[in-house]
Tab-separated table of C-alpha atoms in Angstrom:
chain	number	residue	atom	x	y	z
A	13	THR	CA	-12.926	174.376	70.340
A	14	LEU	CA	-12.711	171.317	68.111
A	15	SER	CA	-15.193	168.627	69.183
A	16	PHE	CA	-15.246	164.995	68.085
A	17	ASP	CA	-18.375	162.892	67.526
A	18	SER	CA	-17.116	159.310	67.345
A	19	ASN	CA	-20.445	157.960	65.978
A	20	GLY	CA	-20.609	155.031	68.392
A	21	GLY	CA	-16.849	154.656	68.827
A	22	SER	CA	-14.658	155.327	71.846
A	23	ASP	CA	-14.596	158.877	73.254
A	24	VAL	CA	-12.168	161.430	71.858
A	25	ALA	CA	-11.385	164.498	73.983
A	26	ASP	CA	-12.227	167.974	72.669
A	27	GLN	CA	-9.311	170.246	71.777
A	28	THR	CA	-9.013	173.944	72.494
A	29	VAL	CA	-7.281	175.539	69.528
A	30	ALA	CA	-6.437	179.235	69.157
A	31	GLU	CA	-7.990	180.996	66.161
A	32	GLY	CA	-5.701	180.408	63.164
A	33	GLY	CA	-4.015	177.474	64.911
A	34	THR	CA	-4.044	173.867	63.738
A	35	PRO	CA	-5.375	171.032	65.901
A	36	SER	CA	-3.466	167.839	66.709
A	37	GLU	CA	-4.702	164.651	65.118
A	38	PRO	CA	-5.988	162.469	67.971
A	39	ASP	CA	-5.487	158.708	68.279
A	40	GLU	CA	-8.038	156.850	66.181
A	41	PRO	CA	-11.170	155.877	68.088
A	42	THR	CA	-12.164	152.226	68.204
A	43	ARG	CA	-15.506	150.525	67.675
A	44	ALA	CA	-16.309	146.820	67.873
A	45	MET	CA	-16.771	145.217	64.428
A	46	TYR	CA	-15.797	148.422	62.562
A	47	THR	CA	-12.655	149.954	61.089
A	48	PHE	CA	-12.121	153.684	61.487
A	49	SER	CA	-12.135	155.438	58.077
A	50	GLY	CA	-11.320	159.045	59.042
A	51	TRP	CA	-12.722	162.314	60.363
A	52	TYR	CA	-15.316	164.315	58.425
A	53	LEU	CA	-16.634	167.894	58.625
A	54	ASP	CA	-20.275	166.846	58.147
A	55	GLU	CA	-22.637	164.270	59.664
A	56	GLY	CA	-23.189	162.760	56.195
A	57	LEU	CA	-19.452	161.926	56.068
A	58	THR	CA	-18.928	163.445	52.635
A	59	THR	CA	-16.171	166.019	53.378
A	60	PRO	CA	-12.944	164.577	54.840
A	61	TYR	CA	-11.109	166.766	57.347
A	62	SER	CA	-7.411	167.637	57.114
A	63	PHE	CA	-5.598	168.315	60.388
A	64	ASP	CA	-3.382	170.758	58.471
A	65	SER	CA	-6.328	173.185	58.252
A	66	ALA	CA	-6.255	176.349	60.377
A	67	MET	CA	-9.170	176.765	62.810
A	68	THR	CA	-11.315	179.841	62.197
A	69	ALA	CA	-14.344	178.869	64.298
A	70	ASP	CA	-15.608	176.132	66.612
A	71	ALA	CA	-16.210	172.873	64.747
A	72	THR	CA	-17.311	169.303	65.271
A	73	LEU	CA	-15.701	166.408	63.423
A	74	TYR	CA	-17.552	163.138	62.776
A	75	ALA	CA	-15.936	159.702	62.730
A	76	GLY	CA	-16.418	157.529	59.660
A	77	TRP	CA	-16.568	153.739	59.973
A	78	THR	CA	-16.601	150.721	57.660
A	79	GLU	CA	-17.990	147.351	58.706
A	80	LYS	CA	-15.458	144.596	59.283
A	81	THR	CA	-16.385	141.579	57.189
A	82	VAL	CA	-14.557	138.325	56.587
A	83	SER	CA	-12.520	138.286	53.381
A	84	PHE	CA	-13.085	135.162	51.244
A	85	GLU	CA	-13.599	133.819	47.724
A	86	VAL	CA	-16.433	131.530	46.608
A	87	GLU	CA	-16.280	129.146	43.675
A	88	GLY	CA	-19.247	127.217	42.351
A	89	PHE	CA	-19.084	124.324	39.890
A	90	GLU	CA	-20.056	124.199	36.232
A	91	GLY	CA	-19.449	121.080	34.190
A	92	THR	CA	-20.735	118.034	32.356
A	93	TYR	CA	-22.090	114.980	34.143
A	94	ASP	CA	-19.183	112.765	35.176
A	95	GLY	CA	-20.732	110.564	37.855
A	96	ALA	CA	-18.930	112.444	40.663
A	97	SER	CA	-20.515	114.656	43.311
A	98	HIS	CA	-19.762	118.380	43.218
A	99	GLY	CA	-20.295	121.269	45.644
A	100	ILE	CA	-19.020	124.809	46.134
A	101	SER	CA	-15.706	125.810	47.698
A	102	ILE	CA	-14.920	128.800	49.913
A	103	THR	CA	-11.356	130.006	50.488
A	104	LEU	CA	-10.863	132.230	53.540
A	105	SER	CA	-8.413	135.136	53.444
A	106	GLU	CA	-8.976	137.027	56.703
A	107	PRO	CA	-9.438	135.861	59.327
A	108	GLU	CA	-8.561	132.290	58.420
A	109	SER	CA	-10.289	131.129	61.619
A	110	ALA	CA	-13.755	132.132	60.336
A	111	THR	CA	-16.569	129.581	60.443
A	112	ILE	CA	-18.365	128.539	57.257
A	113	ARG	CA	-21.874	127.062	57.375
A	114	TYR	CA	-23.866	125.824	54.368
A	115	GLY	CA	-27.494	125.209	53.549
A	116	SER	CA	-29.759	124.143	50.725
A	117	GLU	CA	-32.258	126.908	51.591
A	118	GLU	CA	-31.637	130.626	52.043
A	119	GLY	CA	-31.397	131.556	55.728
A	120	SER	CA	-30.844	127.945	56.831
A	121	TYR	CA	-27.151	127.285	57.450
A	122	ASP	CA	-27.198	123.969	59.296
A	123	LEU	CA	-24.447	122.096	57.402
A	124	THR	CA	-20.707	122.143	58.127
A	125	SER	CA	-19.740	121.197	54.565
A	126	SER	CA	-21.140	122.071	51.170
A	127	PRO	CA	-24.017	119.909	49.964
A	128	THR	CA	-22.916	117.994	46.874
A	129	TYR	CA	-24.793	117.022	43.753
A	130	ALA	CA	-24.148	114.392	41.072
A	131	ASP	CA	-27.376	114.671	39.073
A	132	THR	CA	-27.836	117.088	36.191
A	133	GLY	CA	-29.400	120.475	36.824
A	134	THR	CA	-28.596	123.780	38.494
A	135	HIS	CA	-28.436	123.565	42.276
A	136	THR	CA	-28.075	126.570	44.602
A	137	VAL	CA	-25.908	126.259	47.719
A	138	TYR	CA	-26.285	128.961	50.375
A	139	TYR	CA	-23.511	129.892	52.814
A	140	GLN	CA	-22.787	132.002	55.882
A	141	VAL	CA	-19.260	133.069	56.857
A	142	SER	CA	-18.798	134.378	60.403
A	143	ALA	CA	-16.010	135.256	62.838
A	144	ASP	CA	-15.777	136.956	66.215
A	145	GLY	CA	-15.452	140.719	65.775
A	146	TYR	CA	-16.802	140.667	62.201
A	147	PHE	CA	-20.215	141.022	60.619
A	148	ASP	CA	-21.609	137.810	59.098
A	149	SER	CA	-21.497	137.473	55.317
A	150	THR	CA	-24.097	135.410	53.469
A	151	GLY	CA	-24.600	134.508	49.845
A	152	SER	CA	-25.029	131.671	47.379
A	153	ALA	CA	-23.241	129.900	44.559
A	154	THR	CA	-24.447	127.329	42.046
A	155	VAL	CA	-23.525	123.808	41.076
A	156	ALA	CA	-24.517	123.407	37.413
A	157	ILE	CA	-24.214	119.940	35.892
A	158	THR	CA	-25.214	119.448	32.257
A	159	GLN	CA	-26.027	116.183	30.503
A	160	ALA	CA	-23.139	114.322	28.950
A	161	SER	CA	-23.399	113.466	25.281
A	162	LEU	CA	-23.810	109.792	24.371
A	163	ALA	CA	-21.239	110.520	21.682
A	164	ASP	CA	-18.735	110.337	24.550
A	165	ALA	CA	-19.924	106.864	25.590
A	166	THR	CA	-17.781	103.751	25.185
A	167	ILE	CA	-19.828	100.729	24.186
A	168	SER	CA	-18.343	97.244	24.346
A	169	LEU	CA	-20.041	94.308	22.689
A	170	ASP	CA	-20.089	90.694	23.887
A	171	ALA	CA	-18.986	89.399	20.476
A	172	ASP	CA	-15.280	89.586	19.610
A	173	SER	CA	-16.084	90.041	15.931
A	174	LEU	CA	-19.087	90.214	13.696
A	175	THR	CA	-19.197	89.340	9.996
A	176	TYR	CA	-21.706	91.008	7.768
A	177	THR	CA	-23.837	88.337	6.078
A	178	GLY	CA	-26.409	90.565	4.424
A	179	SER	CA	-29.043	89.456	6.936
A	180	PRO	CA	-30.084	91.231	10.157
A	181	GLN	CA	-28.118	90.052	13.162
A	182	SER	CA	-28.548	90.724	16.828
A	183	VAL	CA	-25.688	91.595	19.106
A	184	SER	CA	-25.838	91.880	22.866
A	185	VAL	CA	-24.228	94.869	24.526
A	186	GLY	CA	-21.766	93.934	27.239
A	187	ALA	CA	-21.220	97.292	28.932
A	188	VAL	CA	-21.715	100.989	28.373
A	189	GLN	CA	-19.459	103.506	30.072
A	190	LEU	CA	-19.841	107.261	29.994
A	191	GLN	CA	-16.825	109.243	31.195
A	192	GLY	CA	-15.663	106.378	33.362
A	193	THR	CA	-19.083	105.647	34.886
A	194	GLN	CA	-20.713	102.270	34.218
A	195	LEU	CA	-24.257	102.941	32.946
A	196	VAL	CA	-26.944	100.603	34.230
A	197	GLU	CA	-29.720	99.393	31.922
A	198	GLY	CA	-33.106	100.946	32.702
A	199	THR	CA	-31.648	103.900	34.656
A	200	ASP	CA	-32.678	107.438	33.672
A	201	TYR	CA	-29.557	109.658	33.594
A	202	THR	CA	-31.312	112.927	32.731
């Protein structure tokens, strides 16, 4: 007799096989939120079973399973301060109908879109991806914004021209822009 232990899956009927005969491969069992990965000779699921093998004694086969998880890719952000807000992006592969939730603290996924950051620093965004029939996936990605160099700043002066006279002169600054962002006097951009 060949018995089947489906390890939490649907029942599979035992087979009576004559000594030296080969059993028939049964239909795959099913289990919610799992994908069947094959039959094994041992409870530890280390020795796969081949249905081409002749039966020499009674045996029990054990079903192997893998968890069904949503397939997706996560991309954080790494760049120099540009005045814009940045977050993380998640691209779903399967199923595309999965739900994505975000949070600024691990275990707290109360946002429907990624938090965004414009200030310099490294910011961690946490996420949870879930779908019916799949195990939830959680993780984190970072938004890293570094300071921009003042060497990249465009400074415009109020004077159209200035002639060197050998004496100190004062010039007023009209505007300072850094990567397209108007800098405001007295504001700390660190």
